[in-house]
Every structure is written in structure tokens, then in C-alpha cells.
Short mmCIF file of C-alpha atoms in Angstrom, two decimals:
data_model
loop_
_atom_site.label_atom_id
_atom_site.label_comp_id
_atom_site.label_asym_id
_atom_site.label_seq_id
_atom_site.Cartn_x
_atom_site.Cartn_y
_atom_site.Cartn_z
CA UNK A 85 -17.44 10.73 -36.42
CA UNK A 86 -20.54 9.60 -37.93
CA UNK A 87 -23.37 7.00 -36.08
CA UNK A 88 -24.34 4.81 -38.54
CA UNK A 89 -28.12 3.22 -39.02
CA UNK A 90 -26.88 0.63 -41.24
CA UNK A 91 -25.27 -2.67 -40.47
CA UNK A 92 -21.82 -3.96 -41.14
CA UNK A 93 -23.05 -6.92 -43.33
CA UNK A 94 -25.12 -4.26 -45.37
CA UNK A 95 -22.37 -2.05 -45.76
CA UNK A 96 -19.53 -4.50 -46.82
CA UNK A 97 -17.60 -4.96 -43.31
CA UNK A 98 -16.40 -7.96 -41.45
CA UNK A 99 -14.69 -8.37 -37.82
CA UNK A 100 -11.19 -9.88 -38.74
CA UNK A 101 -9.46 -12.45 -36.22
CA UNK A 102 -6.91 -10.94 -33.87
CA UNK A 103 -4.34 -12.72 -35.70
CA UNK A 104 -4.52 -10.01 -38.66
CA UNK A 105 -2.62 -6.90 -39.04
CA UNK A 106 -3.58 -4.56 -36.18
CA UNK A 107 -3.12 -0.77 -36.39
CA UNK A 108 -2.84 -0.44 -32.23
CA UNK A 109 -4.03 -1.73 -29.09
CA UNK A 110 -6.07 -0.33 -26.39
CA UNK A 111 -5.99 -0.87 -22.75
CA UNK A 112 -7.64 1.11 -19.53
CA UNK A 113 -5.59 1.61 -16.27
CA UNK A 114 -6.82 -0.37 -13.16
CA UNK A 115 -7.53 1.50 -9.90
CA UNK A 116 -10.99 0.70 -8.73
CA UNK A 117 -10.20 -0.37 -5.04
CA UNK A 118 -13.56 -2.71 -4.45
CA UNK A 119 -12.07 -4.74 -7.37
CA UNK A 120 -8.33 -4.36 -7.25
CA UNK A 121 -6.46 -4.96 -4.15
CA UNK A 122 -4.52 -1.69 -2.72
CA UNK A 123 -6.07 0.63 -4.91
CA UNK A 124 -5.01 -1.25 -7.87
CA UNK A 125 -1.21 -0.30 -7.01
CA UNK A 126 -0.12 -3.93 -7.98
CA UNK A 127 -1.95 -4.18 -10.77
CA UNK A 128 -0.83 -1.13 -12.34
CA UNK A 129 2.64 -2.23 -12.39
CA UNK A 130 1.71 -5.34 -14.22
CA UNK A 131 -0.73 -3.19 -16.66
CA UNK A 132 2.62 -1.28 -17.20
CA UNK A 133 4.63 -4.41 -18.30
CA UNK A 134 2.04 -5.67 -20.49
CA UNK A 135 1.65 -2.32 -22.30
CA UNK A 136 5.26 -2.03 -22.81
CA UNK A 137 5.71 -5.66 -24.07
CA UNK A 138 2.90 -4.79 -26.54
CA UNK A 139 4.40 -1.57 -27.53
CA UNK A 140 7.48 -3.50 -29.02
CA UNK A 141 5.03 -4.81 -31.77
CA UNK A 142 2.33 -1.97 -32.29
CA UNK A 143 1.18 1.26 -30.88
CA UNK A 144 -0.58 1.22 -27.21
CA UNK A 145 -3.34 3.78 -25.92
CA UNK A 146 -3.92 3.62 -22.25
CA UNK A 147 -7.22 5.23 -21.19
CA UNK A 148 -6.80 6.96 -17.73
CA UNK A 149 -9.33 8.70 -15.46
CA UNK A 150 -8.57 12.17 -14.34
CA UNK A 151 -7.70 11.06 -10.79
CA UNK A 152 -4.76 8.74 -12.10
CA UNK A 153 -3.73 10.47 -15.34
CA UNK A 154 -0.63 12.12 -13.77
CA UNK A 155 0.34 8.88 -12.07
CA UNK A 156 -0.12 6.69 -14.96
CA UNK A 157 1.71 9.08 -17.34
CA UNK A 158 5.05 8.67 -14.96
CA UNK A 159 4.83 5.32 -14.95
CA UNK A 160 4.31 4.47 -18.51
CA UNK A 161 6.97 5.14 -21.10
CA UNK A 162 6.82 7.93 -23.87
CA UNK A 163 5.75 5.40 -26.71
CA UNK A 164 2.62 4.51 -24.67
CA UNK A 165 -0.01 7.16 -25.54
CA UNK A 166 -1.99 8.00 -22.59
CA UNK A 167 -5.55 9.40 -22.98
CA UNK A 168 -7.72 10.76 -20.08
CA UNK A 169 -11.18 9.16 -20.61
CA UNK A 170 -13.83 8.15 -17.51
CA UNK A 171 -14.46 4.75 -16.69
CA UNK A 172 -15.66 2.15 -14.29
CA UNK A 173 -13.29 -0.30 -14.21
CA UNK A 174 -10.41 -1.34 -16.65
CA UNK A 175 -11.72 -4.23 -19.07
CA UNK A 176 -11.07 -2.70 -22.52
CA UNK A 177 -11.83 -6.07 -24.47
CA UNK A 178 -15.42 -6.01 -23.08
CA UNK A 179 -16.23 -2.44 -22.91
CA UNK A 180 -14.26 -1.01 -26.27
CA UNK A 181 -15.19 -0.65 -30.02
CA UNK A 182 -15.38 -3.70 -31.88
CA UNK A 183 -13.27 -2.90 -35.10
CA UNK A 184 -15.09 -3.82 -38.51
CA UNK A 185 -13.03 -3.43 -41.92
CA UNK A 186 -13.79 -3.39 -45.57
CA UNK A 187 -10.29 -3.49 -46.95
CA UNK A 188 -10.31 0.47 -47.51
CA UNK A 189 -11.80 1.34 -44.22
CA UNK A 190 -12.20 0.98 -40.29
CA UNK A 191 -15.51 1.37 -38.65
CA UNK A 192 -16.21 0.81 -35.14
CA UNK A 193 -19.25 -1.22 -33.24
CA UNK A 194 -20.43 0.05 -30.09
CA UNK A 195 -22.32 -2.43 -28.33
CA UNK A 196 -24.79 -1.64 -25.02
CA UNK A 197 -22.48 -2.77 -22.13
CA UNK A 198 -24.38 -3.45 -18.85
CA UNK A 199 -21.21 -4.98 -16.44
CA UNK A 200 -21.85 -8.38 -17.58
CA UNK A 201 -25.54 -9.18 -16.75
CA UNK A 202 -26.98 -5.59 -15.45
CA UNK A 203 -29.06 -5.79 -12.05
CA UNK A 204 -29.58 -9.68 -12.80
CA UNK A 205 -25.97 -10.91 -12.12
CA UNK A 206 -23.76 -7.86 -13.07
CA UNK A 207 -20.40 -7.20 -11.29
CA UNK A 208 -20.84 -3.36 -10.21
CA UNK A 209 -23.22 -0.66 -10.67
CA UNK A 210 -23.08 1.83 -12.23
CA UNK A 211 -21.53 1.02 -15.49
CA UNK A 212 -22.61 4.03 -17.62
CA UNK A 213 -18.93 5.44 -17.90
CA UNK A 214 -17.85 2.10 -19.44
CA UNK A 215 -20.88 2.11 -21.84
CA UNK A 216 -19.44 5.38 -23.36
CA UNK A 217 -16.00 4.14 -24.13
CA UNK A 218 -16.40 2.46 -27.25
CA UNK A 219 -18.19 5.36 -28.65
CA UNK A 220 -15.19 7.74 -27.53
CA UNK A 221 -12.59 5.86 -29.38
CA UNK A 222 -14.40 5.92 -32.60
CA UNK A 223 -14.67 9.75 -31.99
CA UNK A 224 -10.70 9.89 -31.01
CA UNK A 225 -9.95 8.00 -34.35
CA UNK A 226 -12.38 9.57 -36.34
CA UNK A 227 -14.10 6.59 -36.99
CA UNK A 228 -17.71 5.93 -38.17
CA UNK A 229 -19.61 3.75 -35.48
CA UNK A 230 -22.46 1.38 -35.40
CA UNK A 231 -24.47 2.18 -32.10
CA UNK A 232 -26.59 -0.79 -30.64
CA UNK A 233 -28.69 0.27 -28.23
CA UNK A 234 -31.02 -3.01 -28.38
CA UNK A 235 -28.23 -5.53 -27.93
CA UNK A 236 -25.83 -6.17 -24.90
CA UNK A 237 -22.70 -7.87 -25.86
CA UNK A 238 -18.68 -7.69 -24.86
CA UNK A 239 -15.68 -8.30 -26.72
CA UNK A 240 -14.47 -11.20 -24.63
CA UNK A 241 -17.76 -13.10 -25.41
CA UNK A 242 -16.78 -13.64 -29.03
CA UNK A 243 -13.92 -15.00 -31.04
CA UNK A 244 -14.20 -14.84 -34.88
CA UNK A 245 -11.76 -16.56 -37.45
CA UNK A 246 -12.04 -13.34 -39.97
CA UNK A 247 -13.85 -15.72 -42.43
CA UNK A 248 -17.29 -16.14 -41.78
CA UNK A 249 -16.96 -18.13 -38.27
CA UNK A 250 -17.84 -16.95 -34.86
CA UNK A 251 -17.47 -19.37 -31.74
CA UNK A 252 -19.33 -18.18 -28.37
CA UNK A 253 -20.82 -19.93 -25.39
CA UNK A 254 -24.23 -20.53 -24.39
CA UNK A 255 -23.70 -19.75 -20.79
CA UNK A 256 -22.79 -16.24 -21.66
CA UNK A 257 -24.61 -15.29 -24.63
CA UNK A 258 -27.99 -16.73 -23.27
CA UNK A 259 -27.65 -15.51 -19.93
CA UNK A 260 -30.50 -14.08 -18.19
CA UNK A 261 -28.70 -10.15 -17.52
CA UNK A 262 -27.97 -9.97 -21.14
CA UNK A 263 -30.55 -10.29 -23.91
CA UNK A 264 -33.16 -12.48 -22.27
CA UNK A 265 -35.85 -11.00 -24.42
CA UNK A 266 -34.46 -12.54 -27.37
CA UNK A 267 -34.32 -16.26 -28.54
CA UNK A 268 -31.43 -17.74 -29.68
CA UNK A 269 -32.22 -17.73 -33.19
CA UNK A 270 -32.80 -13.66 -32.90
CA UNK A 271 -29.46 -13.52 -31.29
CA UNK A 272 -27.94 -15.41 -34.00
CA UNK A 273 -29.28 -13.11 -36.58
CA UNK A 274 -27.73 -9.95 -34.39
CA UNK A 275 -24.77 -11.43 -34.23
CA UNK A 276 -24.40 -12.34 -38.36
CA UNK A 277 -25.67 -8.89 -39.44
CA UNK A 278 -23.16 -7.01 -37.27
CA UNK A 279 -20.11 -9.33 -37.19
CA UNK A 280 -20.69 -10.35 -40.96
CA UNK A 281 -20.39 -14.05 -40.04
CA UNK A 282 -22.14 -16.91 -42.00
CA UNK A 283 -21.77 -19.84 -38.85
CA UNK A 284 -22.07 -19.47 -35.38
CA UNK A 285 -20.42 -22.26 -33.48
CA UNK A 286 -22.15 -22.49 -29.67
CA UNK A 287 -20.29 -24.24 -27.07
CA UNK A 288 -21.97 -25.00 -23.52
CA UNK A 289 -19.78 -23.17 -21.11
CA UNK A 290 -16.44 -21.19 -20.46
CA UNK A 291 -13.61 -21.60 -17.63
CA UNK A 292 -15.48 -22.57 -14.61
CA UNK A 293 -16.36 -19.94 -12.03
CA UNK A 294 -15.85 -17.45 -14.58
CA UNK A 295 -17.67 -14.36 -13.27
CA UNK A 296 -18.37 -13.08 -16.63
CA UNK A 297 -20.94 -15.95 -17.53
CA UNK A 298 -18.28 -18.00 -19.10
CA UNK A 299 -16.84 -15.60 -21.81
CA UNK A 300 -15.19 -17.50 -24.90
CA UNK A 301 -12.34 -15.47 -24.56
CA UNK A 302 -11.05 -17.49 -21.37
CA UNK A 303 -11.65 -21.24 -22.91
CA UNK A 304 -10.57 -20.82 -26.63
CA UNK A 305 -8.64 -18.67 -29.03
CA UNK A 306 -8.95 -18.77 -32.90
CA UNK A 307 -5.27 -18.34 -33.89
CA UNK A 308 -5.89 -18.68 -37.90
CA UNK A 309 -8.62 -19.63 -39.73
CA UNK A 310 -9.77 -23.02 -39.04
CA UNK A 311 -7.18 -23.27 -35.97
CA UNK A 312 -8.14 -22.97 -32.34
CA UNK A 313 -6.35 -23.25 -28.86
CA UNK A 314 -8.72 -24.76 -26.13
CA UNK A 315 -7.98 -24.58 -22.57
CA UNK A 316 -7.73 -28.27 -21.51
CA UNK A 317 -7.49 -30.59 -18.23
CA UNK A 318 -7.13 -34.26 -17.71
CA UNK A 319 -8.35 -33.88 -14.00
CA UNK A 320 -11.61 -35.99 -14.06
CA UNK A 321 -12.21 -34.70 -10.67
CA UNK A 322 -12.43 -31.10 -11.87
CA UNK A 323 -15.51 -29.44 -12.52
CA UNK A 324 -13.66 -28.04 -15.86
CA UNK A 325 -13.02 -31.25 -17.19
CA UNK A 326 -16.74 -32.00 -18.26
CA UNK A 327 -16.63 -28.54 -19.68
CA UNK A 328 -13.45 -28.80 -21.91
CA UNK A 329 -14.93 -32.29 -22.92
CA UNK A 330 -18.12 -30.88 -24.06
CA UNK A 331 -16.13 -28.08 -25.82
CA UNK A 332 -13.60 -30.43 -27.50
CA UNK A 333 -16.38 -32.81 -28.40
CA UNK A 334 -18.64 -30.03 -30.13
CA UNK A 335 -15.48 -28.39 -31.91
CA UNK A 336 -14.27 -31.66 -33.11
CA UNK A 337 -17.56 -32.36 -34.92
CA UNK A 338 -18.27 -29.07 -36.34
CA UNK A 339 -17.50 -27.31 -39.88
CA UNK A 340 -17.07 -23.90 -40.49
CA UNK A 341 -18.27 -21.66 -42.91
CA UNK A 342 -15.43 -22.60 -45.27
CA UNK A 343 -16.46 -26.15 -44.78
CA UNK A 344 -13.19 -26.76 -42.68
CA UNK A 345 -12.94 -29.18 -40.02
CA UNK A 346 -11.52 -27.43 -37.16
CA UNK A 347 -7.92 -27.93 -35.84
CA UNK A 348 -7.86 -27.88 -32.37
CA UNK A 349 -4.68 -27.48 -30.39
CA UNK A 350 -4.96 -28.39 -26.35
CA UNK A 351 -3.62 -26.07 -23.78
CA UNK A 352 -3.32 -27.18 -20.22
CA UNK A 353 -4.75 -25.26 -17.71
CA UNK A 354 -2.78 -24.12 -14.45
CA UNK A 355 -3.41 -25.64 -11.04
CA UNK A 356 -6.05 -23.70 -9.22
CA UNK A 357 -5.59 -20.23 -8.32
CA UNK A 358 -6.92 -19.15 -4.79
CA UNK A 359 -7.33 -15.96 -3.21
CA UNK A 360 -5.14 -15.68 -0.22
CA UNK A 361 -6.55 -14.13 3.05
CA UNK A 362 -3.92 -10.95 2.21
CA UNK A 363 -5.45 -10.66 -1.23
CA UNK A 364 -9.10 -10.65 -0.04
CA UNK A 365 -8.31 -8.35 2.89
CA UNK A 366 -6.64 -5.91 0.29
CA UNK A 367 -10.08 -5.46 -1.77
CA UNK A 368 -12.45 -2.79 -0.31
CA UNK A 369 -15.77 -4.40 0.56
CA UNK A 370 -18.49 -2.29 -1.52
CA UNK A 371 -22.41 -3.06 -1.56
CA UNK A 372 -23.04 -3.95 -5.38
CA UNK A 373 -19.59 -5.27 -5.92
CA UNK A 374 -18.59 -8.95 -6.40
CA UNK A 375 -16.40 -9.27 -3.51
CA UNK A 376 -13.02 -11.15 -3.47
CA UNK A 377 -13.05 -13.79 -0.59
CA UNK A 378 -10.22 -15.80 0.75
CA UNK A 379 -10.16 -19.48 -0.77
CA UNK A 380 -12.22 -18.24 -3.88
CA UNK A 381 -11.08 -20.04 -7.27
CA UNK A 382 -9.91 -17.56 -9.73
CA UNK A 383 -10.82 -18.69 -13.77
CA UNK A 384 -7.30 -18.99 -14.58
CA UNK A 385 -6.44 -19.95 -17.76
CA UNK A 386 -3.53 -19.67 -20.53
CA UNK A 387 -5.86 -19.47 -23.59
CA UNK A 388 -6.88 -15.98 -22.45
CA UNK A 389 -3.58 -14.57 -24.25
CA UNK A 390 -2.78 -11.63 -26.67
CA UNK A 391 -1.97 -11.72 -30.49
CA UNK A 392 0.09 -8.58 -31.20
CA UNK A 393 1.80 -7.81 -35.00
CA UNK A 394 4.87 -9.84 -33.92
CA UNK A 395 4.36 -11.09 -30.50
CA UNK A 396 2.06 -13.02 -28.36
CA UNK A 397 1.57 -12.11 -24.62
CA UNK A 398 0.49 -15.37 -22.56
CA UNK A 399 -0.45 -15.05 -18.68
CA UNK A 400 1.66 -16.97 -16.40
CA UNK A 401 1.11 -17.93 -12.93
CA UNK A 402 3.98 -19.42 -11.32
CA UNK A 403 2.87 -22.56 -11.94
CA UNK A 404 5.20 -25.83 -13.46
CA UNK A 405 2.96 -25.63 -16.65
CA UNK A 406 3.92 -22.11 -17.58
CA UNK A 407 6.85 -22.94 -19.60
CA UNK A 408 4.60 -25.54 -21.63
CA UNK A 409 2.07 -23.02 -22.28
CA UNK A 410 4.92 -20.76 -23.81
CA UNK A 411 6.37 -23.73 -25.86
CA UNK A 412 2.97 -24.67 -27.06
CA UNK A 413 2.00 -21.18 -28.38
CA UNK A 414 5.64 -20.93 -29.73
CA UNK A 415 4.92 -23.71 -32.12
CA UNK A 416 1.65 -22.19 -32.91
CA UNK A 417 3.44 -19.12 -33.62
CA UNK A 418 6.56 -19.83 -34.82
CA UNK A 419 7.51 -16.19 -36.19
CA UNK A 420 6.19 -14.47 -33.42
CA UNK A 421 7.84 -13.76 -30.10
CA UNK A 422 6.14 -15.13 -27.19
CA UNK A 423 6.36 -13.69 -23.75
CA UNK A 424 5.14 -14.67 -20.37
CA UNK A 425 3.46 -12.04 -18.15
CA UNK A 426 3.17 -13.03 -14.45
CA UNK A 427 -0.79 -12.46 -14.48
CA UNK A 428 -1.96 -13.06 -10.52
CA UNK A 429 -2.69 -9.43 -10.30
CA UNK A 430 -4.89 -8.99 -13.12
CA UNK A 431 -6.87 -12.47 -12.55
CA UNK A 432 -7.25 -11.21 -8.76
CA UNK A 433 -9.18 -8.26 -10.54
CA UNK A 434 -11.60 -10.85 -12.58
CA UNK A 435 -9.71 -11.12 -16.07
CA UNK A 436 -6.40 -12.19 -17.98
CA UNK A 437 -4.49 -9.72 -20.43
CA UNK A 438 -7.52 -7.42 -21.18
CA UNK A 439 -6.79 -5.31 -24.50
CA UNK A 440 -8.34 -4.54 -27.58
CA UNK A 441 -7.10 -4.40 -31.23
CA UNK A 442 -7.82 -1.73 -33.10
CA UNK A 443 -7.44 -3.44 -37.07
CA UNK A 444 -5.67 -1.95 -40.11
CA UNK A 445 -8.43 -1.51 -43.08
CA UNK A 446 -5.97 -3.32 -45.44
CA UNK A 447 -6.05 -6.31 -43.16
CA UNK A 448 -5.50 -9.45 -45.10
CA UNK A 449 -7.10 -12.67 -44.45
CA UNK A 450 -4.33 -15.36 -43.31
#
């Protein structure tokens, strides 16, 4: 693996859309007892279901700590590749490499990771093992890598169309705990240079009470160039209502890098998901880690789905809207198999289906 001093844009590489062809998918095994209830045992069962479902469409690699390696290897079927890798927690989309392509080769971007806000409002300390994961992924796959020691970013905070357009939230990328010494314009330049995009669309906020400072992947999802799915609510009493209205207003007036107006598909949010007393008591209370308190509202959203080569995995919450969410995505992806995964245990840990795609070098623009 070569550590590169240039940039993806200078070298002719771009970040493809998630809907483009993948070489595979990477995940991290949950176990942290101060984030996952009962030492992660319920969540491990769900992660196993997610990995098996994705493996129907593309290869899956599960990164697992030394302590959990044997357990994970026994729980996961043979088609899942299991790699021992030190980690602080299991949010691969945020800590893993961002893959960029040029039509012939794949390279990785290793952003700096600081647990969604460092010592300002980060979610745990330390985070040094997670910050090493992207580089290790590139080393394992023998991919040249761009390391950015001067720029903090998580994979869940960016959504691209693969054709020059990026969507982000101001709430996240302009947060004090990330790149506070940089102006909005300087942040844009970093993103354009490293993702090889021409147009950045900023929406104000992500999902209400999202502890990542409003990651874009929880409120919005590119499903094709010029086409996005947006989390939505009609409940005017919900604080999420104004957030969705603001996002829709901006997106409906925007044009992308190809001068297209965006097609916006609304995806209704589930009813509020609140932490129960039993769930709260199952999480270890540790100083320096965000607690899980009874009655806390979780950032539940169907928009945080995963697009595999021939399938789509969408979180389910035992909500009457679950079925409609599947139907909506089946209309969006008529040639994909849409699979619902009951995701409450993942949501309790702070997120939804969390994987990262490893792109093919010949991924074509659709």
C-alpha cells in the first residue's frame, strides 16, 4: 500500500454513488458494553442477519476484535470473511475508508476520525483504534491510500451521486468538534478536492436528536443521479417537521452538477422510538461515553438503508409504516430485492444498518 501525497481530483479519481457496482461490503462486530446492551449480544444477532442478507448479493467482510473473534466466526456462516481488527466501536460507514475509482483502479481515502466531535461533543474516548481502520482496510486490500491528517470526516456525513454532486448537512460539517478552524468555503474546497465533486448542496439539519450532529445518511439517500429519497413527516408538532420542510425546500430549488433538478421521493418516518427502562439498564454506565437513558428518543429513520448489488436492506421498527417503507423502496428499485431488517437493537447503539461499500474500479455511471 502506498500513502499518496496528491489528491483524488488531481489523480482523476471520483467517489461513486452507493448504487453503483460493488466489489464487496465491510462491517464491524458490536461488543462495547457501554454502548450496546448486554455486551452487544442482542445486536450481534442482528448484525449476523444483516451480513447474511448482504452476502446474498456481494462479498461481506466482518472486522472483529481479538476477544470476539471466535464468537463471531462461530455465529457467521462460512461465506462471510472474518478479519481480526482492533476497534473502539462498530460504525464502519463512519470510520472505514472512502473508496474512489478512475475506471481502472480503486484507491482509499483515510479521513481523520474523532468520534463525531472529539473532546467537544464526541461520543466516546479514546477513538485511536477506529482512526486506524481505514488505513488497515487499504493495506489488506493492497490499495493505495490518501491520508488526511488535517481534515475530520465520517462516511455517514456525505452522500454523492457519482456525477459531481455531494449533499451534506451544515449541522454536522460545520460543528465545533470537527473542523472548526476552517471556514465553510475551505471545507467545500477540501471536499471537492478529495471526492472530485463540482457541486455541494448544503441542507441545514439531519434527523432530530441524532447524536452524530445530524449525519446526512439518516435523512437523505441518493438512489440514482438526480434522484434522492428524503425522510419525511407530516406531524407539525414533531421537531422533525421543520427540519424536513427546510431540507425539501432547499433540495427542490437546487440543481446538481449536471444542471438537473432533483427528483425527491418522500419516505415517511416511523413513530418515535424511545429507550425502555430494560434497555437502558442493560448498558454499562461509563464516564466519557454517551449514556442510554430511559425515555430518550432515538434517531429512527428508514432513509438509512443499504444498497447492495442486487438488493436493498431497509431498517424496520415494528411500526405500521414498515410495510409502506419497503413498498416505496421497491418502487425505487424495481430490479432489486428489498429486505427489511428489524433494527431496534442497532438503533439502540446509536445508528441503523452500518456498512461501507468497496467499489469496483469499472463501476459505471447509471
